[in-house]
PDB file of C-alpha atoms in Angstrom:
ATOM      1  CA  MET A   1    -170.405 -16.786  84.892  1.00 75.00           C
ATOM      2  CA  LYS A   2    -171.565 -20.053  84.276  1.00 81.00           C
ATOM      3  CA  VAL A   3    -174.090 -18.616  82.259  1.00 85.00           C
ATOM      4  CA  GLU A   4    -171.982 -16.613  79.769  1.00 89.00           C
ATOM      5  CA  ALA A   5    -169.876 -20.143  79.763  1.00 92.00           C
ATOM      6  CA  ARG A   6    -172.668 -22.218  78.675  1.00 93.00           C
ATOM      7  CA  ILE A   7    -173.747 -19.852  75.897  1.00 95.00           C
ATOM      8  CA  PHE A   8    -170.137 -19.699  74.804  1.00 97.00           C
ATOM      9  CA  GLU A   9    -169.870 -23.467  74.461  1.00 97.00           C
ATOM     10  CA  VAL A  10    -173.097 -23.679  72.766  1.00 97.00           C
ATOM     11  CA  ILE A  11    -171.960 -21.075  70.376  1.00 98.00           C
ATOM     12  CA  ALA A  12    -168.896 -23.139  69.665  1.00 97.00           C
ATOM     13  CA  LEU A  13    -170.359 -26.571  69.243  1.00 98.00           C
ATOM     14  CA  PHE A  14    -172.958 -24.562  66.681  1.00 98.00           C
ATOM     15  CA  PHE A  15    -170.205 -23.466  64.660  1.00 98.00           C
ATOM     16  CA  PHE A  16    -168.167 -26.983  64.766  1.00 98.00           C
ATOM     17  CA  VAL A  17    -171.341 -28.684  63.721  1.00 97.00           C
ATOM     18  CA  VAL A  18    -172.310 -26.131  61.314  1.00 97.00           C
ATOM     19  CA  GLY A  19    -168.487 -26.186  59.729  1.00 96.00           C
ATOM     20  CA  VAL A  20    -168.397 -30.164  59.585  1.00 96.00           C
ATOM     21  CA  VAL A  21    -171.680 -29.773  57.577  1.00 95.00           C
ATOM     22  CA  TYR A  22    -170.767 -26.992  55.417  1.00 94.00           C
ATOM     23  CA  THR A  23    -167.122 -28.976  54.696  1.00 94.00           C
ATOM     24  CA  ILE A  24    -168.973 -32.131  53.700  1.00 93.00           C
ATOM     25  CA  ALA A  25    -171.558 -30.076  51.779  1.00 92.00           C
ATOM     26  CA  THR A  26    -169.255 -28.230  49.774  1.00 92.00           C
ATOM     27  CA  PHE A  27    -167.373 -31.579  49.100  1.00 90.00           C
ATOM     28  CA  TYR A  28    -169.981 -33.265  47.652  1.00 87.00           C
ATOM     29  CA  TYR A  29    -171.876 -30.692  45.858  1.00 84.00           C
ATOM     30  CA  ARG A  30    -168.781 -28.664  44.493  1.00 78.00           C
ATOM     31  CA  THR A  31    -165.443 -29.831  42.679  1.00 79.00           C
ATOM     32  CA  GLY A  32    -164.142 -29.587  46.307  1.00 87.00           C
ATOM     33  CA  VAL A  33    -164.154 -28.104  49.527  1.00 89.00           C
ATOM     34  CA  GLU A  34    -164.495 -24.542  50.050  1.00 91.00           C
ATOM     35  CA  TRP A  35    -161.866 -23.603  52.069  1.00 92.00           C
ATOM     36  CA  ALA A  36    -162.727 -19.827  52.837  1.00 93.00           C
ATOM     37  CA  GLY A  37    -166.147 -20.708  54.445  1.00 93.00           C
ATOM     38  CA  ALA A  38    -164.866 -23.722  56.102  1.00 94.00           C
ATOM     39  CA  THR A  39    -162.256 -22.235  57.915  1.00 96.00           C
ATOM     40  CA  ALA A  40    -164.476 -19.243  58.976  1.00 96.00           C
ATOM     41  CA  MET A  41    -166.676 -21.490  60.807  1.00 96.00           C
ATOM     42  CA  PHE A  42    -164.068 -23.553  62.250  1.00 97.00           C
ATOM     43  CA  PHE A  43    -162.186 -20.711  63.516  1.00 97.00           C
ATOM     44  CA  SER A  44    -165.289 -18.976  64.945  1.00 97.00           C
ATOM     45  CA  GLY A  45    -166.124 -22.169  66.561  1.00 97.00           C
ATOM     46  CA  GLY A  46    -162.376 -21.804  68.281  1.00 97.00           C
ATOM     47  CA  LEU A  47    -163.056 -18.114  69.341  1.00 97.00           C
ATOM     48  CA  ALA A  48    -166.276 -18.922  70.544  1.00 97.00           C
ATOM     49  CA  LEU A  49    -164.598 -21.963  72.421  1.00 97.00           C
ATOM     50  CA  LEU A  50    -161.509 -19.773  73.851  1.00 97.00           C
ATOM     51  CA  ALA A  51    -164.446 -17.431  75.231  1.00 96.00           C
ATOM     52  CA  GLY A  52    -166.175 -20.128  77.093  1.00 95.00           C
ATOM     53  CA  THR A  53    -163.164 -21.703  78.608  1.00 95.00           C
ATOM     54  CA  TYR A  54    -162.416 -18.654  80.130  1.00 94.00           C
ATOM     55  CA  PHE A  55    -165.497 -18.229  81.570  1.00 92.00           C
ATOM     56  CA  ARG A  56    -165.748 -21.269  82.624  1.00 92.00           C
ATOM     57  CA  PHE A  57    -162.032 -20.789  84.321  1.00 92.00           C
ATOM     58  CA  VAL A  58    -163.306 -17.366  85.805  1.00 89.00           C
ATOM     59  CA  ALA A  59    -166.619 -18.673  87.293  1.00 86.00           C
ATOM     60  CA  ARG A  60    -164.607 -21.381  89.318  1.00 86.00           C
ATOM     61  CA  ARG A  61    -162.712 -18.296  91.308  1.00 86.00           C
ATOM     62  CA  VAL A  62    -165.603 -16.216  91.712  1.00 82.00           C
ATOM     63  CA  GLU A  63    -168.494 -16.283  93.941  1.00 81.00           C
ATOM     64  CA  ILE A  64    -172.171 -17.049  92.887  1.00 80.00           C
ATOM     65  CA  ARG A  65    -173.482 -14.106  91.284  1.00 79.00           C
ATOM     66  CA  PRO A  66    -177.671 -13.668  91.311  1.00 79.00           C
ATOM     67  CA  GLU A  67    -177.530 -14.518  87.273  1.00 76.00           C
ATOM     68  CA  ASP A  68    -176.405 -18.482  88.430  1.00 76.00           C
ATOM     69  CA  PHE A  69    -179.537 -18.937  90.112  1.00 80.00           C
ATOM     70  CA  ASP A  70    -183.287 -19.378  87.980  1.00 80.00           C
ATOM     71  CA  ASP A  71    -185.126 -17.663  90.932  1.00 86.00           C
ATOM     72  CA  ALA A  72    -182.987 -14.564  91.071  1.00 83.00           C
ATOM     73  CA  GLU A  73    -184.609 -10.999  91.238  1.00 86.00           C
ATOM     74  CA  ILE A  74    -182.975  -7.894  89.759  1.00 84.00           C
ATOM     75  CA  GLU A  75    -182.780  -6.625  93.367  1.00 85.00           C
ATOM     76  CA  ASP A  76    -180.616  -9.298  93.913  1.00 83.00           C
ATOM     77  CA  GLY A  77    -177.762  -7.913  91.560  1.00 80.00           C
ATOM     78  CA  ALA A  78    -177.955  -4.414  93.075  1.00 83.00           C
ATOM     79  CA  GLY A  79    -174.521  -2.684  94.823  1.00 81.00           C
ATOM     80  CA  GLU A  80    -170.876  -2.123  93.534  1.00 80.00           C
ATOM     81  CA  LEU A  81    -170.193  -3.816  90.369  1.00 74.00           C
ATOM     82  CA  GLY A  82    -166.106  -3.431  90.451  1.00 74.00           C
ATOM     83  CA  PHE A  83    -163.749  -1.110  89.858  1.00 75.00           C
ATOM     84  CA  PHE A  84    -163.469   1.129  86.206  1.00 75.00           C
ATOM     85  CA  SER A  85    -160.714   3.693  85.628  1.00 77.00           C
ATOM     86  CA  PRO A  86    -162.373   6.728  85.564  1.00 80.00           C
ATOM     87  CA  HIS A  87    -159.289   8.588  83.772  1.00 84.00           C
ATOM     88  CA  SER A  88    -157.447   5.818  81.374  1.00 87.00           C
ATOM     89  CA  TYR A  89    -156.206   7.292  77.923  1.00 91.00           C
ATOM     90  CA  TRP A  90    -154.422   3.822  77.519  1.00 92.00           C
ATOM     91  CA  PRO A  91    -157.598   2.620  75.743  1.00 93.00           C
ATOM     92  CA  ILE A  92    -157.522   5.077  73.374  1.00 95.00           C
ATOM     93  CA  LEU A  93    -153.455   4.602  72.432  1.00 96.00           C
ATOM     94  CA  ILE A  94    -154.207   0.846  71.933  1.00 96.00           C
ATOM     95  CA  ALA A  95    -157.139   1.829  69.692  1.00 97.00           C
ATOM     96  CA  GLY A  96    -154.520   3.974  67.720  1.00 97.00           C
ATOM     97  CA  ALA A  97    -151.722   1.712  67.512  1.00 97.00           C
ATOM     98  CA  ALA A  98    -153.729  -0.830  66.603  1.00 97.00           C
ATOM     99  CA  ALA A  99    -155.391   1.362  63.487  1.00 97.00           C
ATOM    100  CA  LEU A 100    -152.066   1.779  62.250  1.00 97.00           C
ATOM    101  CA  PHE A 101    -150.921  -1.653  62.562  1.00 97.00           C
ATOM    102  CA  ALA A 102    -154.246  -2.615  60.265  1.00 96.00           C
ATOM    103  CA  ILE A 103    -153.253   0.017  57.941  1.00 96.00           C
ATOM    104  CA  GLY A 104    -150.001  -1.343  57.379  1.00 96.00           C
ATOM    105  CA  PHE A 105    -151.022  -4.584  57.303  1.00 94.00           C
ATOM    106  CA  ALA A 106    -153.983  -4.000  54.647  1.00 95.00           C
ATOM    107  CA  SER A 107    -151.858  -1.968  52.731  1.00 96.00           C
ATOM    108  CA  ALA A 108    -148.696  -4.529  52.735  1.00 93.00           C
ATOM    109  CA  ASN A 109    -146.564  -2.159  54.250  1.00 94.00           C
ATOM    110  CA  TRP A 110    -145.056  -5.296  56.649  1.00 93.00           C
ATOM    111  CA  TRP A 111    -142.251  -3.105  57.658  1.00 96.00           C
ATOM    112  CA  PHE A 112    -144.980  -0.445  59.058  1.00 96.00           C
ATOM    113  CA  ALA A 113    -147.209  -3.041  60.714  1.00 95.00           C
ATOM    114  CA  VAL A 114    -143.856  -4.767  62.098  1.00 95.00           C
ATOM    115  CA  GLY A 115    -142.864  -1.444  63.333  1.00 96.00           C
ATOM    116  CA  VAL A 116    -146.261  -0.695  65.006  1.00 97.00           C
ATOM    117  CA  VAL A 117    -146.171  -3.984  66.869  1.00 96.00           C
ATOM    118  CA  PRO A 118    -143.948  -2.506  69.859  1.00 97.00           C
ATOM    119  CA  ILE A 119    -146.150   0.732  70.153  1.00 97.00           C
ATOM    120  CA  ILE A 120    -149.088  -1.738  70.808  1.00 97.00           C
ATOM    121  CA  VAL A 121    -147.137  -4.368  73.312  1.00 97.00           C
ATOM    122  CA  ALA A 122    -145.999  -0.954  75.269  1.00 96.00           C
ATOM    123  CA  CYS A 123    -149.557   0.452  74.966  1.00 95.00           C
ATOM    124  CA  VAL A 124    -151.159  -2.580  76.612  1.00 95.00           C
ATOM    125  CA  ALA A 125    -148.321  -2.767  79.210  1.00 94.00           C
ATOM    126  CA  GLY A 126    -149.242   0.720  80.314  1.00 91.00           C
ATOM    127  CA  LEU A 127    -153.071  -0.012  80.512  1.00 90.00           C
ATOM    128  CA  VAL A 128    -152.092  -3.498  82.337  1.00 88.00           C
ATOM    129  CA  PHE A 129    -149.703  -1.461  85.015  1.00 88.00           C
ATOM    130  CA  GLU A 130    -151.469   1.604  85.051  1.00 86.00           C
ATOM    131  CA  TYR A 131    -152.115   1.505  88.322  1.00 82.00           C
ATOM    132  CA  HIS A 132    -149.113  -0.320  89.671  1.00 80.00           C
ATOM    133  CA  VAL A 133    -146.546   2.284  88.871  1.00 75.00           C
ATOM    134  CA  GLY A 134    -146.726   6.178  89.375  1.00 67.00           C
ATOM    135  CA  PRO A 135    -149.034   8.470  91.449  1.00 66.00           C
ATOM    136  CA  GLU A 136    -151.915   5.940  91.548  1.00 61.00           C
ATOM    137  CA  LYS A 137    -149.713   3.152  93.455  1.00 64.00           C
ATOM    138  CA  HIS A 138    -151.197   1.751  96.563  1.00 58.00           C
TER     139      HIS A 138
END
């Protein structure tokens, strides 16, 4: 996980540096700062930093993986990778609810978009707690 953390941290640093350069450049070469691009640069850096921080946090709690070694071979990563739910319908429901939210938001139907938020939260809760309730409970 340290490799992934480094990648996202470098991407975040790139976006922050380019955001500062972009903001200064648009300030001096236009009549003022071009806020849409500057905001996009800094938000992109923030999102990359968020992902990098998550990977750095997780890297402390998992054992060292073959990807963390410079001299690792492909065979070092063989074996079981994890548990993946074979029959979950929750991701489809989350995607459908998110699409409904996007339609409501894009068409300025705020009552519709706000009304779909509890459905999204319920679907995410269903996904998170799928194996903690019902017949699949261990």
